[in-house]
PDB file of C-alpha atoms in Angstrom:
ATOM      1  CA  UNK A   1       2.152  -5.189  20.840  1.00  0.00           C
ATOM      2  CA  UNK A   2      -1.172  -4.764  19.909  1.00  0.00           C
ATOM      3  CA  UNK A   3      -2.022  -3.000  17.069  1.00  0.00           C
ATOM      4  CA  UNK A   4      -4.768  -2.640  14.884  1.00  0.00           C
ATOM      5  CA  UNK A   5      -6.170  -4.414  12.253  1.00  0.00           C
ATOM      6  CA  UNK A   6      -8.129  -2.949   9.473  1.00  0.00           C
ATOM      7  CA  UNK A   7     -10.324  -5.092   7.519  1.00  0.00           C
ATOM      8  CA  UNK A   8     -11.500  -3.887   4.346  1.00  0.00           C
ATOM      9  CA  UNK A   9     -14.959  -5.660   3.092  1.00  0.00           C
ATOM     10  CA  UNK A  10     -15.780  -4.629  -0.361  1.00  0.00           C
ATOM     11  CA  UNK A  11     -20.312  -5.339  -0.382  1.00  0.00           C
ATOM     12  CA  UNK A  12     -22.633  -5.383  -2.961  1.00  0.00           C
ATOM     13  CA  UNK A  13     -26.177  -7.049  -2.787  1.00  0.00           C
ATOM     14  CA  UNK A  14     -24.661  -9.876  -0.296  1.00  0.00           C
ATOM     15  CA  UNK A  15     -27.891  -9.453   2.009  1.00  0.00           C
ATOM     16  CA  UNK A  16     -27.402 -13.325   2.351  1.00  0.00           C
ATOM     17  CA  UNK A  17     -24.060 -13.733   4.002  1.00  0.00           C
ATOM     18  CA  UNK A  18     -22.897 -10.270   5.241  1.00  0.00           C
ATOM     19  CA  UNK A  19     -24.275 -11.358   8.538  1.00  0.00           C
ATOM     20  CA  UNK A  20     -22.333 -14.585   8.966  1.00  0.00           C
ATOM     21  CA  UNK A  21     -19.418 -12.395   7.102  1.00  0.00           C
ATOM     22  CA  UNK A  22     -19.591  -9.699  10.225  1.00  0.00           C
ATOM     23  CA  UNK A  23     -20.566 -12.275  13.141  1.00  0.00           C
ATOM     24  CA  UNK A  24     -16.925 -14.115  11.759  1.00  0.00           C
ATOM     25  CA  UNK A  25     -15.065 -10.788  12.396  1.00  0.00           C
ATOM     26  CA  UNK A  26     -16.981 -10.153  15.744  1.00  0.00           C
ATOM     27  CA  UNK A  27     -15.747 -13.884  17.200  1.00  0.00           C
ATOM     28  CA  UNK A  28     -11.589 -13.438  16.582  1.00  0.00           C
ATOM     29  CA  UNK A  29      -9.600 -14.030  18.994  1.00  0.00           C
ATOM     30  CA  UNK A  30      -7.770 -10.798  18.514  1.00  0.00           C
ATOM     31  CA  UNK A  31      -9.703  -8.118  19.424  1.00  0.00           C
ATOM     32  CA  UNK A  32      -8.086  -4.945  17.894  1.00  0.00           C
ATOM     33  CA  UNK A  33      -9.648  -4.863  15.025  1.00  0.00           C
ATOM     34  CA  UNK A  34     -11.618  -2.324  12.903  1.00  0.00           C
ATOM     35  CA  UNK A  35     -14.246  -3.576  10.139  1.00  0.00           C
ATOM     36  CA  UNK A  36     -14.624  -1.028   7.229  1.00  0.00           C
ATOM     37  CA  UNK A  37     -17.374  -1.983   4.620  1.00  0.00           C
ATOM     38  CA  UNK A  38     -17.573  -0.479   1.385  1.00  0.00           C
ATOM     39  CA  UNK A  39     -20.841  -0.557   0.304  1.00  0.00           C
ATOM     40  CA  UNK A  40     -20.322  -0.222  -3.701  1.00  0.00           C
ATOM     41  CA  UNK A  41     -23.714   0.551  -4.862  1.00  0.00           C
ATOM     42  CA  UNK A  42     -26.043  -2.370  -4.457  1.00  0.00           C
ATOM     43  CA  UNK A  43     -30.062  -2.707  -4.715  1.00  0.00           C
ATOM     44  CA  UNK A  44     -30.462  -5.300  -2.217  1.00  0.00           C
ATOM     45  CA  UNK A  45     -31.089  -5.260   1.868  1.00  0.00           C
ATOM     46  CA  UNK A  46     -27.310  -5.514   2.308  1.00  0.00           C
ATOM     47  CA  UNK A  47     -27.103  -1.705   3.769  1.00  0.00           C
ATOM     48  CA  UNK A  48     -30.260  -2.960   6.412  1.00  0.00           C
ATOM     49  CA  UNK A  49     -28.492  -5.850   7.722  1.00  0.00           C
ATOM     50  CA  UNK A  50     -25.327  -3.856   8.008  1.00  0.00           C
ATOM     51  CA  UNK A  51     -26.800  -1.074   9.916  1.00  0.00           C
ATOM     52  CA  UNK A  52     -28.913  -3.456  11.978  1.00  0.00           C
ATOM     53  CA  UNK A  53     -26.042  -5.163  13.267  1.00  0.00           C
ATOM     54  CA  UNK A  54     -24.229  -2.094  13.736  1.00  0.00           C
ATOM     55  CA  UNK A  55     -27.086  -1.089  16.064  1.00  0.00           C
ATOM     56  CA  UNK A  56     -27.040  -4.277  18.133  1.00  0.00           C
ATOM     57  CA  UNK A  57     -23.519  -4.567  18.178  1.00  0.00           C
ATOM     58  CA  UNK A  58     -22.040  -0.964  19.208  1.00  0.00           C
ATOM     59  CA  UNK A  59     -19.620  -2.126  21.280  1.00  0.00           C
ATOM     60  CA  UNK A  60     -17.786  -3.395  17.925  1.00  0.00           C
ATOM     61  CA  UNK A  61     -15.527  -0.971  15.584  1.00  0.00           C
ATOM     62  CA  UNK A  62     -17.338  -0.822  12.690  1.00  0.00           C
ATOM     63  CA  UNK A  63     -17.865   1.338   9.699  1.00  0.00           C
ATOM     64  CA  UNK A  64     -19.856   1.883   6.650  1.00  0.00           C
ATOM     65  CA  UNK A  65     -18.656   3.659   3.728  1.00  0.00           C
ATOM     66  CA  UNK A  66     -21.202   4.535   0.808  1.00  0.00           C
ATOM     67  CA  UNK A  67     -19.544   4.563  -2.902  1.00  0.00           C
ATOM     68  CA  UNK A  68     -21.615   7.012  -5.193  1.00  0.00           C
ATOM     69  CA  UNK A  69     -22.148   4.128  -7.780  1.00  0.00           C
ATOM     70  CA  UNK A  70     -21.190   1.012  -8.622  1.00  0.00           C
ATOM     71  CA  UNK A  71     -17.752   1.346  -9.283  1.00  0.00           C
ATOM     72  CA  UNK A  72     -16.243  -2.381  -8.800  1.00  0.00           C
ATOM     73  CA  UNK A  73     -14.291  -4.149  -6.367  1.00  0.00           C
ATOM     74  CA  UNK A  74     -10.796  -2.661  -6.908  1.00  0.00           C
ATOM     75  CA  UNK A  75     -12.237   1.654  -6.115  1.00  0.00           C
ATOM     76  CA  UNK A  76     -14.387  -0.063  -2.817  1.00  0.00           C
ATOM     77  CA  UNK A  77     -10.750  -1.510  -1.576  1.00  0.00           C
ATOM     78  CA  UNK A  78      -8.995   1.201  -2.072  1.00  0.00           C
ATOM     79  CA  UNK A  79     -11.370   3.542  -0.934  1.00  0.00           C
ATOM     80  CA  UNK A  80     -11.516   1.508   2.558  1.00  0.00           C
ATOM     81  CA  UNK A  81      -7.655   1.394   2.324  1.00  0.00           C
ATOM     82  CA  UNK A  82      -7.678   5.360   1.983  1.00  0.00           C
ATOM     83  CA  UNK A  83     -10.502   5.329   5.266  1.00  0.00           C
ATOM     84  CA  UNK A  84      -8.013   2.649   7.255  1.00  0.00           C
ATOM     85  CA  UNK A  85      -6.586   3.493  10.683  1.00  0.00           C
ATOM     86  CA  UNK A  86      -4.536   0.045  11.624  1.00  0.00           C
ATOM     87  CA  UNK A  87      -1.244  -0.321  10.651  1.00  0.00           C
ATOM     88  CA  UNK A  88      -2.200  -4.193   9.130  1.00  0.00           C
ATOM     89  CA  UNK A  89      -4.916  -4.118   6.170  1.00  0.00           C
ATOM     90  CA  UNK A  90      -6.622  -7.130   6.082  1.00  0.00           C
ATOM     91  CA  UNK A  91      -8.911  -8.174   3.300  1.00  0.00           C
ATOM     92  CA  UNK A  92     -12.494 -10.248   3.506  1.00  0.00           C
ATOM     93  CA  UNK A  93     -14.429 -10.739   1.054  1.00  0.00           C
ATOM     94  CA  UNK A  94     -18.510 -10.481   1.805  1.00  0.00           C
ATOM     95  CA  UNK A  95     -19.241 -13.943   1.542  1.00  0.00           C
ATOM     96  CA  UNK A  96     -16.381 -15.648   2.789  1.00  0.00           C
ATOM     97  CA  UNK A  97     -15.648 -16.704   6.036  1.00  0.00           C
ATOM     98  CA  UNK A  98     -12.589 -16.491   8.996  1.00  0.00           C
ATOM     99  CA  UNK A  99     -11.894 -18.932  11.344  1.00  0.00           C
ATOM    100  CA  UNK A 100     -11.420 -17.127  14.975  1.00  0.00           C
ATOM    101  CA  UNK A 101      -7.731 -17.771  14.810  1.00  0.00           C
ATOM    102  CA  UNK A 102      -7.601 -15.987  11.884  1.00  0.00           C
ATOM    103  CA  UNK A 103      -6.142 -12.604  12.705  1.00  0.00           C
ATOM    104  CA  UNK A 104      -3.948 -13.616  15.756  1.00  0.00           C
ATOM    105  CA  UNK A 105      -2.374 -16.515  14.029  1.00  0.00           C
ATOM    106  CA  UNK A 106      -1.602 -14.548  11.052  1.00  0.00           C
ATOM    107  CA  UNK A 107      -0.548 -11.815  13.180  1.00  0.00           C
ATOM    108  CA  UNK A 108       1.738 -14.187  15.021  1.00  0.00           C
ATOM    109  CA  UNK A 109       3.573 -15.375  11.832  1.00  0.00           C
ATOM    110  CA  UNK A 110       4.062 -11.770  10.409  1.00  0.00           C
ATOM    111  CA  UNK A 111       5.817 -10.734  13.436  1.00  0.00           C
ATOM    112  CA  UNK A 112       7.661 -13.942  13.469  1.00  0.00           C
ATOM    113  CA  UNK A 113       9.086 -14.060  10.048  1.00  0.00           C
ATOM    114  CA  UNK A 114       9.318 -10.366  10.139  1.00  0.00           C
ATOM    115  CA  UNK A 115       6.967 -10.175   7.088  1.00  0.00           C
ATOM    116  CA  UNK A 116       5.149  -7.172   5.288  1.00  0.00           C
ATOM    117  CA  UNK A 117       3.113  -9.385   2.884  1.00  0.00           C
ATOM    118  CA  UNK A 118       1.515 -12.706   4.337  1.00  0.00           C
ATOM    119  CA  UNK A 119      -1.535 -14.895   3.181  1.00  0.00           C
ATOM    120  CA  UNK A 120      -2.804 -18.336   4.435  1.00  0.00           C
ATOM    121  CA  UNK A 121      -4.370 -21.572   3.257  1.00  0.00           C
ATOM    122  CA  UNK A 122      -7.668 -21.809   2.829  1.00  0.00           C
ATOM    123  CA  UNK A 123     -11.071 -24.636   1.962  1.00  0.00           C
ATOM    124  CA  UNK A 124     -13.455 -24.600  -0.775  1.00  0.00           C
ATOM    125  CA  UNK A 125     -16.528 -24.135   0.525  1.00  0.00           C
ATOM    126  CA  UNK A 126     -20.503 -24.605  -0.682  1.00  0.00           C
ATOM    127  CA  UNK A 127     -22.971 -21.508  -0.452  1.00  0.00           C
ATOM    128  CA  UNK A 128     -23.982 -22.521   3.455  1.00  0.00           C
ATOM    129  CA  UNK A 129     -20.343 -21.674   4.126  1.00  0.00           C
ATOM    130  CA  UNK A 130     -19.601 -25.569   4.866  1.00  0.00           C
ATOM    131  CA  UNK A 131     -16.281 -26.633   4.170  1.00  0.00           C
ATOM    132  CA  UNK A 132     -15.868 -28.993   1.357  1.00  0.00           C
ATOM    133  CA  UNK A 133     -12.530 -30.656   2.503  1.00  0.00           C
ATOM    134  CA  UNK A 134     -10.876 -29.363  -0.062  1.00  0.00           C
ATOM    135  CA  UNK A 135      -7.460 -27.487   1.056  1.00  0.00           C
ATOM    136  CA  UNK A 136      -5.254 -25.285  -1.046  1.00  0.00           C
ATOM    137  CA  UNK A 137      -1.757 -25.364   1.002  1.00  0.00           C
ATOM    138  CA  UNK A 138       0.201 -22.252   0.222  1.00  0.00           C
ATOM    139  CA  UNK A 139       4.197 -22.601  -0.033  1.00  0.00           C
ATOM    140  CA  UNK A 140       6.549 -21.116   2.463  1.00  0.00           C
ATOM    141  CA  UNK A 141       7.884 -18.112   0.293  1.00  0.00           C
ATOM    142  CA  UNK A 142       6.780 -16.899  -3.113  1.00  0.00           C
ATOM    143  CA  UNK A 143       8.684 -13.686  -4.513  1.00  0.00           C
ATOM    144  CA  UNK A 144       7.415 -12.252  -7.867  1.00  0.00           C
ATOM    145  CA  UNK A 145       8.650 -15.090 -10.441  1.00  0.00           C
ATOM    146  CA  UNK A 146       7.339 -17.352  -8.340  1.00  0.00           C
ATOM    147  CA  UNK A 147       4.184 -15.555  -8.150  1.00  0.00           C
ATOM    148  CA  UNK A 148       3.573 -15.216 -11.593  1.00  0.00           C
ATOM    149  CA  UNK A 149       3.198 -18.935 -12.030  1.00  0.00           C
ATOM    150  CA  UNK A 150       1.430 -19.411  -9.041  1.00  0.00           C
ATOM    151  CA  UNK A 151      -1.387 -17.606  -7.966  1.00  0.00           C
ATOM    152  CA  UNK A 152      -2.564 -19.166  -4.959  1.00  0.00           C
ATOM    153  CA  UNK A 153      -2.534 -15.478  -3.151  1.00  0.00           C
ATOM    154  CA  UNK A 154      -6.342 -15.710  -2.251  1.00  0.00           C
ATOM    155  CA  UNK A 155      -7.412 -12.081  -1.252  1.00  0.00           C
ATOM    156  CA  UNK A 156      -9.217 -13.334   1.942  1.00  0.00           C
ATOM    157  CA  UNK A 157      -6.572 -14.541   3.547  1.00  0.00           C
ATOM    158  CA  UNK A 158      -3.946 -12.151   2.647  1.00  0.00           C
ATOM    159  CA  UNK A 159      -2.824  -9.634   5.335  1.00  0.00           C
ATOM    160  CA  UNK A 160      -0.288  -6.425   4.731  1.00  0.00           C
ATOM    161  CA  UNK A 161       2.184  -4.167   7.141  1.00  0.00           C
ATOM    162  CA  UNK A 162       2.033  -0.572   6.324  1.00  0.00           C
ATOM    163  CA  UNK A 163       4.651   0.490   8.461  1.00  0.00           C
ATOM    164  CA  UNK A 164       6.958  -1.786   5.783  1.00  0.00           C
ATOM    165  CA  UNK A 165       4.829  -1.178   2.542  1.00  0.00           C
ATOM    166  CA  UNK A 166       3.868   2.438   2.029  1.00  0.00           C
ATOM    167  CA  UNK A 167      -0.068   2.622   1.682  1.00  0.00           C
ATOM    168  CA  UNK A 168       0.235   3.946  -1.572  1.00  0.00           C
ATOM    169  CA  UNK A 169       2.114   0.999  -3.015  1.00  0.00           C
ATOM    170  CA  UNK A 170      -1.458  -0.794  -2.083  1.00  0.00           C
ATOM    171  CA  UNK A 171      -3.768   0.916  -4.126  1.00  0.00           C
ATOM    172  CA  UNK A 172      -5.316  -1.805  -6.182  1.00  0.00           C
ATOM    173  CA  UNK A 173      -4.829  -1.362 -10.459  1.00  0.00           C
ATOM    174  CA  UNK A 174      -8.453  -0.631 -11.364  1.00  0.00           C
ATOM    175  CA  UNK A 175      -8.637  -4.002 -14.103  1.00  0.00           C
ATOM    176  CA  UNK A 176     -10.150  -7.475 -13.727  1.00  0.00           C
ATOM    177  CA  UNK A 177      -8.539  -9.708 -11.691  1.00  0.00           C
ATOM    178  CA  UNK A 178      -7.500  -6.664  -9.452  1.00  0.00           C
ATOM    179  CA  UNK A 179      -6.377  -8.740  -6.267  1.00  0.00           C
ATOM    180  CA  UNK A 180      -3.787 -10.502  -8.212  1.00  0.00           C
ATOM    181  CA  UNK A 181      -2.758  -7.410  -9.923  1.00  0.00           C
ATOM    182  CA  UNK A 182      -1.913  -5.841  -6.854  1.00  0.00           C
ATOM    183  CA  UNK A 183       0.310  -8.562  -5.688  1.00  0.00           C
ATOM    184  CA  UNK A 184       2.772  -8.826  -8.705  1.00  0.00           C
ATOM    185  CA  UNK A 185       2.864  -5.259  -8.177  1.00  0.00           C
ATOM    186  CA  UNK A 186       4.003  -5.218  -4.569  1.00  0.00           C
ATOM    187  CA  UNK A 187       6.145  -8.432  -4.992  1.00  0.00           C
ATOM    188  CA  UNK A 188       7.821  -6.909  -8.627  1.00  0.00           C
ATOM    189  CA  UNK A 189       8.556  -4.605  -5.866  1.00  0.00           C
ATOM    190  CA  UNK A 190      11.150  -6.616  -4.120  1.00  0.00           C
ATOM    191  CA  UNK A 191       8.968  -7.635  -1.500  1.00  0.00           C
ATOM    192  CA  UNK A 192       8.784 -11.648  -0.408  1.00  0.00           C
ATOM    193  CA  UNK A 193       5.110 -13.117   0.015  1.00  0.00           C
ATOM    194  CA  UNK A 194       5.074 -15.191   3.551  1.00  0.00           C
ATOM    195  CA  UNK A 195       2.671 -18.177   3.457  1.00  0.00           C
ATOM    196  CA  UNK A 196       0.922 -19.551   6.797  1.00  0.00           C
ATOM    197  CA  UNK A 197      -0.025 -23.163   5.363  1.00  0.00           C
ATOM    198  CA  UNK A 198      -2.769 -23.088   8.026  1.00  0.00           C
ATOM    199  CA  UNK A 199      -6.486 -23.655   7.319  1.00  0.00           C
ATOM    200  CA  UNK A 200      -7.815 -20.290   8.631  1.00  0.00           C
ATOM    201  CA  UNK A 201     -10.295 -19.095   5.609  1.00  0.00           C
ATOM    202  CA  UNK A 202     -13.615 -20.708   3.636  1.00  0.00           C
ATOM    203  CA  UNK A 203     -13.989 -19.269   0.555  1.00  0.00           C
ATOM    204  CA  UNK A 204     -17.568 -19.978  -0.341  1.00  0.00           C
ATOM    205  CA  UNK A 205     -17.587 -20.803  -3.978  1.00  0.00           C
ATOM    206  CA  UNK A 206     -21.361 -20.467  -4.619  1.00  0.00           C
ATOM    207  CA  UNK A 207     -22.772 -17.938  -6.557  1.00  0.00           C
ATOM    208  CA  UNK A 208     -19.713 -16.027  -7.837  1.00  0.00           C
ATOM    209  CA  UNK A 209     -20.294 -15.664 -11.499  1.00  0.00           C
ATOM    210  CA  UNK A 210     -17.319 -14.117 -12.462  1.00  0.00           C
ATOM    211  CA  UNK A 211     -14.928 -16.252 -10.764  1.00  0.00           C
ATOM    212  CA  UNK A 212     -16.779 -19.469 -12.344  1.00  0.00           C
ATOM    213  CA  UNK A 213     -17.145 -18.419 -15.882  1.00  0.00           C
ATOM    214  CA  UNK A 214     -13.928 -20.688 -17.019  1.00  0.00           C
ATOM    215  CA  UNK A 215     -13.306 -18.463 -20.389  1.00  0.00           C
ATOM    216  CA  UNK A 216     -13.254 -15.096 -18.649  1.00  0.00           C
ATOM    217  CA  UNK A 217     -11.225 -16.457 -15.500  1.00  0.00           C
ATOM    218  CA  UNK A 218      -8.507 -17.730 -18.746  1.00  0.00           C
ATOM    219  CA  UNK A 219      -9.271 -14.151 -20.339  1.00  0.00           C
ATOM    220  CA  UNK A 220      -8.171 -12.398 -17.302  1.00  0.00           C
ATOM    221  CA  UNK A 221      -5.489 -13.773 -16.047  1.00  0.00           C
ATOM    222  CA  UNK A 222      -3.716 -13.730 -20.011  1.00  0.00           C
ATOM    223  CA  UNK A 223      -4.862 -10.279 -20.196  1.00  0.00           C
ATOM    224  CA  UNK A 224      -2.548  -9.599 -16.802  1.00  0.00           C
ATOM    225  CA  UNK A 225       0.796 -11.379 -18.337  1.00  0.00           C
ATOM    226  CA  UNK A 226       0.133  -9.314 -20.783  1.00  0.00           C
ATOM    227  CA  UNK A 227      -0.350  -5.992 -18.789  1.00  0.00           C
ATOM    228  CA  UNK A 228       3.197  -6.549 -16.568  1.00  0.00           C
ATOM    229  CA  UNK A 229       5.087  -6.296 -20.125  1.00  0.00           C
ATOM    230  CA  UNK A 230       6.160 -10.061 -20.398  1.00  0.00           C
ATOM    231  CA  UNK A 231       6.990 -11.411 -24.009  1.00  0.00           C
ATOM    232  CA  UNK A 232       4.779 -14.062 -25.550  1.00  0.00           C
ATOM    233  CA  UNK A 233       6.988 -17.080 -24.528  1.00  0.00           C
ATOM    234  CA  UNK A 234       6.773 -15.679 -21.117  1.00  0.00           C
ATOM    235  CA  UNK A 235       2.927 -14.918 -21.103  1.00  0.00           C
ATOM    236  CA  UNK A 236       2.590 -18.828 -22.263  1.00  0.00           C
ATOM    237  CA  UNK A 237       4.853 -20.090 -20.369  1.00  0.00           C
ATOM    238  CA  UNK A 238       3.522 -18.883 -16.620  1.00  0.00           C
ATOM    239  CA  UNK A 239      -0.393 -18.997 -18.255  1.00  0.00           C
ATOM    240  CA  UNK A 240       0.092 -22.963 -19.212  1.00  0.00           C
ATOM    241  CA  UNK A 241       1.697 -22.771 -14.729  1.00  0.00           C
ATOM    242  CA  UNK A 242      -1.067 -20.823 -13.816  1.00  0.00           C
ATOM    243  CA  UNK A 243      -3.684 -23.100 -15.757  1.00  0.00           C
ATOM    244  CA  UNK A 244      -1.805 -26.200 -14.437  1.00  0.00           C
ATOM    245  CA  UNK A 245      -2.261 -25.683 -10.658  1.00  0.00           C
ATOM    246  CA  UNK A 246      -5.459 -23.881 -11.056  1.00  0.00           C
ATOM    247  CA  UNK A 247      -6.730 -26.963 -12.319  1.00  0.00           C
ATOM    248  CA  UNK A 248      -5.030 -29.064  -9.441  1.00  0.00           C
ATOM    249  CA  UNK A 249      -6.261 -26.620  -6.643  1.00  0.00           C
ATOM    250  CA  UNK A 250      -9.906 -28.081  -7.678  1.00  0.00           C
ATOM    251  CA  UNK A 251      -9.787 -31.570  -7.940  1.00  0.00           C
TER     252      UNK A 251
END
């Protein structure tokens, strides 16, 4: 079987590594792919690039989709999920990076463990995209309890089967900390996460304010305890988990 994969790219003013972002989707080893990118507003010469390597690549499946306005991460994915022919969504963010294994391993392991909701492991990596060395491994199962006081989902690695989640159920909740939102809500589901403890991802670390501001990462996540209706033990209990491993993912 080979059916297609769409990979939804929110961008905004990432003229500096959509390139390397589009050039890692062009060299996979599995070739039925479409790449939708979701340009969400942005001032820079991320729309020229794009277009210019839509023009010397036309051989590749590739589309750009304008948002009016700025209107954040969580309305660009859903608006490329609502766009999305394959039956797999696959998300990439702008500046990160897939190895060329990426899609057909994962693929590979879905099929195998007869899984709707898989993700991989992954390496820190600096703004040139080189890898640090440092791997997060990703455990073999997680359903929602286990989820809640572990968030090592990382949206570029994470890879979905609409023909066993409806597309609906996919939308991303429009709030900070969106990706993580949107798996409690598939896995409070009754759904079982699959991890692939493979390194097939670089997340490039450099340059993403939001994710490095400590006190609004701590905000955030809180904030989404809160939101799924657990009690205050509960909220402290899987924040003080979540702040535990966060902490050991980076050292």
């Amino acid at each position: 079987m080979n059916e297609l994969v769409s990979i939804i790219v929110p961008v905004y003013n990432v003229e500096k590594y959509i390139e390397e972002t589009m050039e890692c989707v062009a060299a996979q080893t599995y070739g039925n792919w479409e790449l939708l990118l979701v340009e969400d507003g942005g001032t820079d010469g991320t729309r020229n690039r794009i277009e210019g390597f839509m023009e010397k690549h036309p051989e590749y499946r590739i589309r750009l989709l304008r948002q009016p306005s700025n209107m954040g991460a969580a309305r660009a994915r859903n608006r490329g999920l609502k766009e999305a022919q394959g039956r797999y969504i696959a998300y990439l963010d702008a500046d990160d990076l897939w190895a060329p294994e990426k899609l057909e391993r994962e693929l590979a392991f879905m099929r195998e463990k007869g899984a709707a909701f898989a993700f991989t492991a992954y390496e820190f990596a600096d703004e040139l995209g080189r890898g640090t060395g440092k791997v997060v491994h990703v455990p073999e199962t997680l359903n929602y309890r286990q989820a809640l006081g572990n968030t090592t989902i990382f949206t570029t690695t994470v890879m979905f089967d609409t023909e066993k989640i409806p597309r609906e159920q996919l939308e991303m909740p429009v709030v900070k900390s969106e990706d993580t939102a949107l798996w409690f809500k598939v896995l409070r589901g009754g759904v079982t996460a699959y991890g692939l403890d493979e390194n097939l991802v670089k997340y490039r670390r450099g340059g993403r304010s939001l994710s490095s501001n400590k006190l609004e990462a701590l905000r955030r996540i809180w904030n989404l305890y809160r939101r799924e209706g657990l009690g205050l033990p509960a909220s402290l209990w899987y924040f003080g988990l979540w702040a535990f491993r966060a902490v050991k993912r980076r050292i």
